[in-house]
Structures are given as C-alpha cells and as structure tokens.
Coordinates of C-alpha atoms in Angstrom, one line a residue:
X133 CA 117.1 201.1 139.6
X134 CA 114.2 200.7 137.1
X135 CA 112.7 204.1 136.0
X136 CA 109.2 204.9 137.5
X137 CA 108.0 205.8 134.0
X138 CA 109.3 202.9 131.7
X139 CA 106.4 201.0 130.4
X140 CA 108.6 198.1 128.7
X141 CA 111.2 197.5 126.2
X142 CA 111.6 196.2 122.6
X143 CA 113.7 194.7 121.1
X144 CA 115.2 196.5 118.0
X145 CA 116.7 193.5 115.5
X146 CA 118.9 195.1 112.9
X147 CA 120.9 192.8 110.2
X148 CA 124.3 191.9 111.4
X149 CA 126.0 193.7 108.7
X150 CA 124.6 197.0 110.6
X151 CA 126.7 196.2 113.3
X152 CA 127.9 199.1 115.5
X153 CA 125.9 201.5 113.6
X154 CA 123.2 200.1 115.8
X155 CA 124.9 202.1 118.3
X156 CA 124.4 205.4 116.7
X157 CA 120.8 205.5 116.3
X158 CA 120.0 209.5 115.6
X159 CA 116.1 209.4 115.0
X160 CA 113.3 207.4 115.1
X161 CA 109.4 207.5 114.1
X162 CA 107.0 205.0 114.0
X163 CA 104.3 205.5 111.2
X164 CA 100.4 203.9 111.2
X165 CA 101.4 200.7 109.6
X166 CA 103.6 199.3 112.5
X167 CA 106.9 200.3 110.4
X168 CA 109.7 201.9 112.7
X169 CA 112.0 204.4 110.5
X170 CA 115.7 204.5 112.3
X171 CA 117.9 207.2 111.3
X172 CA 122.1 206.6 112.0
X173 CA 124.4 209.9 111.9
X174 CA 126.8 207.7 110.5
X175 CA 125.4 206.8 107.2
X176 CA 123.7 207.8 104.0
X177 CA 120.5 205.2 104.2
X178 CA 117.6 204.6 106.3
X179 CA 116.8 201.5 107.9
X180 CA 112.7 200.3 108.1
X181 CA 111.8 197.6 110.8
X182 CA 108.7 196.1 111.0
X183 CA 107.2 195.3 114.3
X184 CA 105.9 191.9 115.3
X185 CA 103.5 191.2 117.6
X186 CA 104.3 187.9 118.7
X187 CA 107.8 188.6 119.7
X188 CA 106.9 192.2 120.6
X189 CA 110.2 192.9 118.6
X190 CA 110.9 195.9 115.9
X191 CA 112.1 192.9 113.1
X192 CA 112.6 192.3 109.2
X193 CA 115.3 195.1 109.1
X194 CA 115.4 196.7 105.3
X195 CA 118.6 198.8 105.0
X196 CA 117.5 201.3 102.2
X197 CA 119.9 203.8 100.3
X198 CA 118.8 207.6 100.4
X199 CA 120.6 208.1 96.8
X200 CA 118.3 206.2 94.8
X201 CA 115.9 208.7 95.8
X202 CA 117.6 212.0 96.2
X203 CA 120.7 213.0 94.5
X204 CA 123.3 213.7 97.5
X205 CA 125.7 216.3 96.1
X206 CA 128.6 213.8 98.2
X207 CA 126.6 210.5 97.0
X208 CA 128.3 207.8 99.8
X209 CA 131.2 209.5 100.4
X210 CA 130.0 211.1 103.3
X211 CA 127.4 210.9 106.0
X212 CA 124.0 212.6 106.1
X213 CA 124.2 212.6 109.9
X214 CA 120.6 211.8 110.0
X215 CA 119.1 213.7 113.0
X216 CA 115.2 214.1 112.1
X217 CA 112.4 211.8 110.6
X218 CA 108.9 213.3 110.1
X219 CA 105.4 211.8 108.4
X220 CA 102.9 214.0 106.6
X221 CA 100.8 213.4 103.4
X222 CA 102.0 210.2 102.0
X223 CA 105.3 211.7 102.7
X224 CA 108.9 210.7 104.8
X225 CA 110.6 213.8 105.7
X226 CA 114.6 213.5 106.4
X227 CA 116.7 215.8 108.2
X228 CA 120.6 216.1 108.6
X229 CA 122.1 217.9 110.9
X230 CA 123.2 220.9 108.6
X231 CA 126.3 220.8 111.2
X232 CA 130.1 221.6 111.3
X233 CA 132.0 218.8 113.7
X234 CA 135.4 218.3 115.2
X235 CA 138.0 215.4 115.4
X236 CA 138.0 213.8 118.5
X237 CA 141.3 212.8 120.4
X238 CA 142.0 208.9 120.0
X239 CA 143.8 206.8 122.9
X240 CA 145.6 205.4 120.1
X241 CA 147.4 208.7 118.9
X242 CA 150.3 210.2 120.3
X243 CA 149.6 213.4 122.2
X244 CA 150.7 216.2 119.7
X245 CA 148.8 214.1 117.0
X246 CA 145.6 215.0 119.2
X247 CA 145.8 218.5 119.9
X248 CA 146.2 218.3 115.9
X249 CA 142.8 216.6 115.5
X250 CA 141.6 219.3 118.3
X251 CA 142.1 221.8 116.3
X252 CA 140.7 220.3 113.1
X253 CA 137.0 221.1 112.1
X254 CA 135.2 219.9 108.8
X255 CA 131.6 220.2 107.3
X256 CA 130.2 218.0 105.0
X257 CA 127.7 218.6 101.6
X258 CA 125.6 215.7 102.4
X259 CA 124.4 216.9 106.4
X260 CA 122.8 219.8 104.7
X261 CA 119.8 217.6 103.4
X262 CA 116.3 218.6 104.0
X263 CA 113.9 216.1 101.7
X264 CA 111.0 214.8 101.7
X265 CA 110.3 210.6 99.7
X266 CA 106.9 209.5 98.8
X267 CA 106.2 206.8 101.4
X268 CA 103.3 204.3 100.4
X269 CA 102.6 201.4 101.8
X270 CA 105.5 200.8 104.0
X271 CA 107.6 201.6 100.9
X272 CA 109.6 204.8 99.8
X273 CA 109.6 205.4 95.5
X274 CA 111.2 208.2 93.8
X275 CA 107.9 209.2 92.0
X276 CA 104.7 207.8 92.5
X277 CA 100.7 208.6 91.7
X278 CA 99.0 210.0 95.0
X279 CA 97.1 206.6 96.7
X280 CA 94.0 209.0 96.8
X281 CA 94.4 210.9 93.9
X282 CA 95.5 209.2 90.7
X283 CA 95.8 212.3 88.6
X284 CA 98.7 213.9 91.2
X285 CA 101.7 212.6 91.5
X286 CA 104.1 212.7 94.3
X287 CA 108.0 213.1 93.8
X288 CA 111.2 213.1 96.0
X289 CA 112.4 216.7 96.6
X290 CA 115.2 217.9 98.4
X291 CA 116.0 221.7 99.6
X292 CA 118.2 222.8 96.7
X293 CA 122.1 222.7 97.9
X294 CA 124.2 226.1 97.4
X295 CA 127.7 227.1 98.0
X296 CA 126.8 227.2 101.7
X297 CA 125.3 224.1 102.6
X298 CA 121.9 224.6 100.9
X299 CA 119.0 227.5 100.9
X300 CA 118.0 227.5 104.5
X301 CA 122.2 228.3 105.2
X302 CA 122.2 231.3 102.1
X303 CA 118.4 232.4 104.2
X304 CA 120.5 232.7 107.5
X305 CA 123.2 234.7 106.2
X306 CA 122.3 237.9 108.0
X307 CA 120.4 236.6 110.7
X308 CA 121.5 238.2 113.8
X309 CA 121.1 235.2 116.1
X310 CA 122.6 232.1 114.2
X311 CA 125.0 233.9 111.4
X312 CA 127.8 234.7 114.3
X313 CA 128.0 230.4 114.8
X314 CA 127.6 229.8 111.4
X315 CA 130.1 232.2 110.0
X316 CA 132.5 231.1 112.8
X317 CA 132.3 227.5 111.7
X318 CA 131.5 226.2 115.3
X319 CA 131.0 222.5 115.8
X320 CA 128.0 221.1 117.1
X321 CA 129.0 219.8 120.2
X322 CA 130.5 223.3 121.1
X323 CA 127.5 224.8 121.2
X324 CA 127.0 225.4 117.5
X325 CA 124.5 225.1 114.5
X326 CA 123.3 221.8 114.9
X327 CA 119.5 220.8 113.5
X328 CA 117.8 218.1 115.8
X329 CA 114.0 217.3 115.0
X330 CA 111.9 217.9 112.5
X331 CA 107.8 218.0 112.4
X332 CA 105.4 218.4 109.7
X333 CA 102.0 220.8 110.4
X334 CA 100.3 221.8 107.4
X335 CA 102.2 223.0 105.1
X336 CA 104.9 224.0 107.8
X337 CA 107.9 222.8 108.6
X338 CA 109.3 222.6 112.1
X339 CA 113.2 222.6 112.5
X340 CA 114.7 221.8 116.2
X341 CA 118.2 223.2 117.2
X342 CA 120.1 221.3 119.8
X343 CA 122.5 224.3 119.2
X344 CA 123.3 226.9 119.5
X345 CA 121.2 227.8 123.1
X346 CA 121.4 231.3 123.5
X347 CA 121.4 232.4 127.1
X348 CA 119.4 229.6 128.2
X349 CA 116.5 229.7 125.2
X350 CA 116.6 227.0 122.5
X351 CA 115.6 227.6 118.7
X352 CA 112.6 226.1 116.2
X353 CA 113.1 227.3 113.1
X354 CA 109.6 227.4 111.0
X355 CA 109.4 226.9 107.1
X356 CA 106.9 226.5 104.4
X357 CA 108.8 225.1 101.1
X358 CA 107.5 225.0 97.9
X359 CA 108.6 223.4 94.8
X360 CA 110.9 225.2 92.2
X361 CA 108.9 226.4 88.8
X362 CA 109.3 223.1 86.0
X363 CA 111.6 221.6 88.9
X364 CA 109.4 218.5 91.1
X365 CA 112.8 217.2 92.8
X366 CA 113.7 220.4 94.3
X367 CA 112.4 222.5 96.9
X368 CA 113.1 226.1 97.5
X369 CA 111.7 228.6 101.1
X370 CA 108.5 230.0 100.3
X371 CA 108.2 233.3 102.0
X372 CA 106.4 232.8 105.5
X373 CA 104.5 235.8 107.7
X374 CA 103.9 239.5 107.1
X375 CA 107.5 240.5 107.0
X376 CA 108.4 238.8 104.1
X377 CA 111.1 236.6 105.5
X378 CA 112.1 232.8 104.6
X379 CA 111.7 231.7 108.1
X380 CA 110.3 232.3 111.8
X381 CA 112.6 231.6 114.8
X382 CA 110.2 230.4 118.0
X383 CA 112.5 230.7 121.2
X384 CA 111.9 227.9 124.1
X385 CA 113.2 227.7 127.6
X386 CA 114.2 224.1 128.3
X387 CA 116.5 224.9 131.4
X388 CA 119.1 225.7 129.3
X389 CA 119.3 222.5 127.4
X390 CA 119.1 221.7 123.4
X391 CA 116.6 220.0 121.5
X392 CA 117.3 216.5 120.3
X393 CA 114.0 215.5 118.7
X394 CA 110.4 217.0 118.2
X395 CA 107.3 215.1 118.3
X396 CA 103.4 216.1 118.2
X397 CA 100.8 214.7 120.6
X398 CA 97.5 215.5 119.5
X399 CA 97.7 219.4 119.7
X400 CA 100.5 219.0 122.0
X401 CA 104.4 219.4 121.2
X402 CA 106.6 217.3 122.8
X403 CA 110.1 217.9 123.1
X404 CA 113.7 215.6 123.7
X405 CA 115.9 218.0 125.4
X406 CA 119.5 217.8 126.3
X407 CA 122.7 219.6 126.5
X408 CA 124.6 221.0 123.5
X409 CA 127.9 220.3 124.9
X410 CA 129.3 216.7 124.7
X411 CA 127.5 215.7 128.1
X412 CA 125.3 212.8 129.4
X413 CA 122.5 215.0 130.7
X414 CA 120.5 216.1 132.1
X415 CA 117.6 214.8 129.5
X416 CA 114.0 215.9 129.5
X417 CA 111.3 215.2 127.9
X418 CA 108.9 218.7 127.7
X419 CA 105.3 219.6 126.9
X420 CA 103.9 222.7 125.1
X421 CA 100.0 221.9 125.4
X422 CA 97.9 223.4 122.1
X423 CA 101.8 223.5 120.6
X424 CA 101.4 224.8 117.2
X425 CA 98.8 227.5 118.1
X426 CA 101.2 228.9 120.8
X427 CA 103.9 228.8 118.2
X428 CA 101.8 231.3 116.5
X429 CA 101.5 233.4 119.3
X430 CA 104.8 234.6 120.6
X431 CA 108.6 234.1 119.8
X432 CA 109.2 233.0 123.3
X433 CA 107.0 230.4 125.6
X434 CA 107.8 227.6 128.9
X435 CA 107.2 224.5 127.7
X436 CA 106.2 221.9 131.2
X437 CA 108.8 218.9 132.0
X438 CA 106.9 216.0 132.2
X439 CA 109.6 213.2 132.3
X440 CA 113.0 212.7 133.4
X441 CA 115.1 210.3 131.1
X442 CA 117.9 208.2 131.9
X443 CA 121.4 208.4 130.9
X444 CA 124.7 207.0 131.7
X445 CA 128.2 207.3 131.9
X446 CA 129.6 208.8 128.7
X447 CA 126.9 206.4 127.1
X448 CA 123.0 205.7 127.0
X449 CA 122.2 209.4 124.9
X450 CA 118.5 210.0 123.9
X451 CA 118.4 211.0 120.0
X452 CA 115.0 209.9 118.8
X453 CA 111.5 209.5 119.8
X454 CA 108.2 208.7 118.7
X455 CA 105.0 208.1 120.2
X456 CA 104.3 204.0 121.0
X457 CA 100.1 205.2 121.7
X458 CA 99.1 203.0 118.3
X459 CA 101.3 199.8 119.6
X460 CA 100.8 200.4 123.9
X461 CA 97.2 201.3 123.3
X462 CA 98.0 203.7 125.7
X463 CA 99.9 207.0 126.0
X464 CA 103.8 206.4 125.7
X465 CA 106.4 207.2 123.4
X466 CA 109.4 205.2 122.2
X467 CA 112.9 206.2 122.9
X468 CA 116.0 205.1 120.6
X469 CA 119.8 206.5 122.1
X470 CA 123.1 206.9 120.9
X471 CA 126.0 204.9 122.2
X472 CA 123.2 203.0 124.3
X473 CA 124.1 201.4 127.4
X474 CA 125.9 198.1 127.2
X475 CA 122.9 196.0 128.9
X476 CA 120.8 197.1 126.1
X477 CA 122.9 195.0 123.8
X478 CA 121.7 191.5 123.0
X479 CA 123.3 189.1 120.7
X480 CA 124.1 190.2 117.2
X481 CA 123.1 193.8 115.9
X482 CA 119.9 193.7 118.1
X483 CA 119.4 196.7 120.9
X484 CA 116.4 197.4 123.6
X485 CA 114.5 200.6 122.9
X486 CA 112.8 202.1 125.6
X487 CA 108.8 202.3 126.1
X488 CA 107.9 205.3 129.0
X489 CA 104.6 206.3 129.9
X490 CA 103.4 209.9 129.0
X491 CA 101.6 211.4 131.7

C-alpha cells in the first residue's frame, strides 16, 4: 500500500564499485547547489551525487576519502560509522557514531562459535570523529580562502581524539546520565551511547542520541567548539552556559524512541525517531516548532509527530534525511534507509530514496 505522504521517489545512482554499501546509507543532506552528501557506517569516505533534472535522478556519484582531509587516528583500517552530515558557513560537518558495537551471530557459524561472537564487543578510534571540511563549490579542500572573505581562511578541523575516544568522551566522564553506559561499554543497539544527527546553529552544535533513552526521554547534546591556540586542524569544547560546563543535555519525549537524524525547518526542528534496540519501528518523523529557541528554554519539551514512516521486515530502516523544499518546490524532505527494502533496488548500485510531504 503506497504511503498517504510519499510525494515521489529518486533514484540514487552510486558507482558499481559501491556496491552493497549502497545498502548501508547512514546520513544524508542535500546542500543549495543540488549536491546530495551520502554518509555509509561502513566506510571511511563520503560519497557526493549530483542531481539531474532530466532524469529526476541523484547521478555523477564522486566517492571521496575523509583522510585526505582529516587525519583519522585508524586511517582505513576502520570505519567512521558515519551517522550525521550537517552544512553551515562554507562548512560540511561529519559525525560518527562515537559508539561501542557487538558481533552479530552468522548462519554460517556453528552455535558455540556465536554465543562467542555474543559475547564479543569492540570500539573503534575512527567512530569518535566530530569534523568539520571546507565545502566550496560542490567541492571539499583541506584549506581554502573564505569565498567571501579573501583574507580568512578556512581549514579542516577535527575534535581532538584522546585515550577515550576524543574530548566530548573525557567531557562526559562524570556525567551522571551517560557515564554509567559509557563506562560499561554498552553497544549501540543495546540501548547505549550511540550519536545520530548532527545540526549546525550559530556557533552551536547540535548532537542527536539514538541511545541511550532514559525512561522514555531521548538526548541532544549542545556544543560550541573552538579552535585550539596555534592549532587550525583541531578543535577543542568551548565552555557553554553560566555553569561553566562543556556541554548542555536538552531531554525530548519521542514515545520512547531514539533519534536517528536531526534536521532544521525554518525555525523548526525536525526529528527521525526510532528505537534503540535492533528493531524495524516504529519510525517517526517529529516537530519542535521555533526549535532552537525552545532548546534554550528548558531541558525537557514534546516535540509534535507529524509523519509516520515506513519500514519493513528486518529491512527498509530510516537513517538519514534532509529537506527536498529547494528540488519539490514544495515542503518535503528526503529520506535515505539502511538495509532498504529489496523493491527499492534497481539494476547495478542504484536505490530509490523516498520524497514525503511535510505537513
């Protein structure tokens, strides 16, 4: 049955050599000049697509390596596990998941040989990045002179890494609400530390946790960065509000689900929900009207469901979105998922994306 809200679908058209990492699309965000940024948890680049408007089709796929811009203290050896893209000042900001995980059991393996895997948990150096490239054109540099401003330049920065993952982990060391899952090691699909969404306000940044939900209330973590003294390639927490702290917690109520992305509408938030646990759904798509001025007001609001998204059968997982408005010339937002559903699949590496209408 065709969902009352879907508007249309594109066509995303990836190079075959990105074939099945197609199917683990994490993030998505579609900046003024048509480009569509696609973020897989399974790798350390970032893939740009260009959108054509005679096909209506996301095309000219550019598979671009993070490490020629940002030093990852892994380099390729391991995954970023991409799970946030953001646009802001001539700047792409990227996300991992800052996240533990654990095996999964494998049809293939004998029984004990599962509870084994079970039982295994890992983290790895490279999910801890927060960073931000200079973006220019439809292109990302590792220093560049502002497009407006000759005389400033602009620099890829990353949130410096530490023993613990990087700043933002050493800043949460005593924090009363996340410390206990971090200091326990949980995995993100058991209900643990696991960054979702990121969004740019200002000088703010805006950090969504698909875990862990506490009683029912997911987290946003707030942060202003600044860059270190003599250092432009690395960032360090600025301290943020009276108290002196490196961060704000802003506590939601989505029904007791998790955030998976973050998006702004005008002054409006928008918010992918879904559960922490490895589920299909439920999968929302909430509203905070005036969002970033409510943010300011109280550590605990009701953001308004506005749309119910589809998912299937231990497939079809909403990960990313990003408004469609420029493209539709209308109000919609675009809608990339993990382990999509297999009628979604065309020929080759390519994938639908879904178009709904925001009401």
């Amino acid at each position: 049955m065709e969902h009352p809200s879907l508007l249309k679908q594109v066509m995303l058209q990836f190079q075959d050599s990105f074939k099945p990492l197609h199917e683990d699309l994490s993030a998505a965000l579609l900046t003024p000049d048509k480009h569509l940024w696609v973020g897989s948890d399974e790798t350390t680049t970032l893939e740009r697509l260009t959108f054509d408007d005679d096909t209506f089709t996301f095309t000219n796929h550019q598979h671009i390596d993070l490490g020629q811009f940002i030093e990852l203290p892994a380099g390729k050896d391991e995954e970023i596990d991409i799970e946030g893209l953001a646009y802001a000042d001539y700047y792409l900001w990227i996300v991992g998941s800052h996240s533990w995980k654990r095996k999964k059991p494998k049809e293939d393996k004998k029984e004990q040989k599962n509870v084994e895997r079970l039982a295994t948990v890992a983290s790895e150096k490279n999910r801890y990045l927060l960073a931000r490239i200079p973006l220019v054109n439809g292109e990302l540099f590792k220093s560049c002179p502002h497009p407006e401003n000759p005389n400033e330049q602009l620099t890829a920065a990353n949130l410096k890494f530490t023993e613990r993952g990087n700043l933002l982990m050493d800043a949460l060391d005593s924090d009363p609400h996340l410390h206990p899952f971090i200091l326990a090691e949980i995995p993100s699909k058991d209900n643990g530390f696991d960054i979702e969404g990121i969004l740019i306000s200002r000088e703010k940044v805006f950090i969504g946790m698909r875990g862990p939900v506490l009683r029912g209330w997911a987290i946003i973590l707030e942060l202003e960065l600044e860059l270190e003294a003599n250092n432009p390639t690395t960032l360090q927490l600025k301290e943020i509000g009276d108290a002196g702290k490196l961060y704000k917690k802003h506590f939601v109520k989505l029904n007791g689900l998790g955030i998976r992305d973050l998006c702004v509408d005008g002054q409006d938030l928008l918010i992918l929900a879904g559960p922490t646990m490895d589920l299909d759904g439920p999968v929302k798509l909430f509203r905070l009207p005036n969002g970033f001025n409510e943010l300011g007001k109280s550590l605990s609001w009701e953001p308004t469901p506005i749309l119910d998204l589809p998912y299937g059968e231990g497939n079809h997982h909403a990960e990313g979105i990003t408004l469609f408005d420029p493209i539709s010339q209308q109000p919609s937002i675009l809608v990339v998922y993990d382990s999509p559903s297999p009628i979604t699949h065309l020929e080759g590496a390519t994938v639908l994306a879904d178009i709904f209408l925001l009401g």
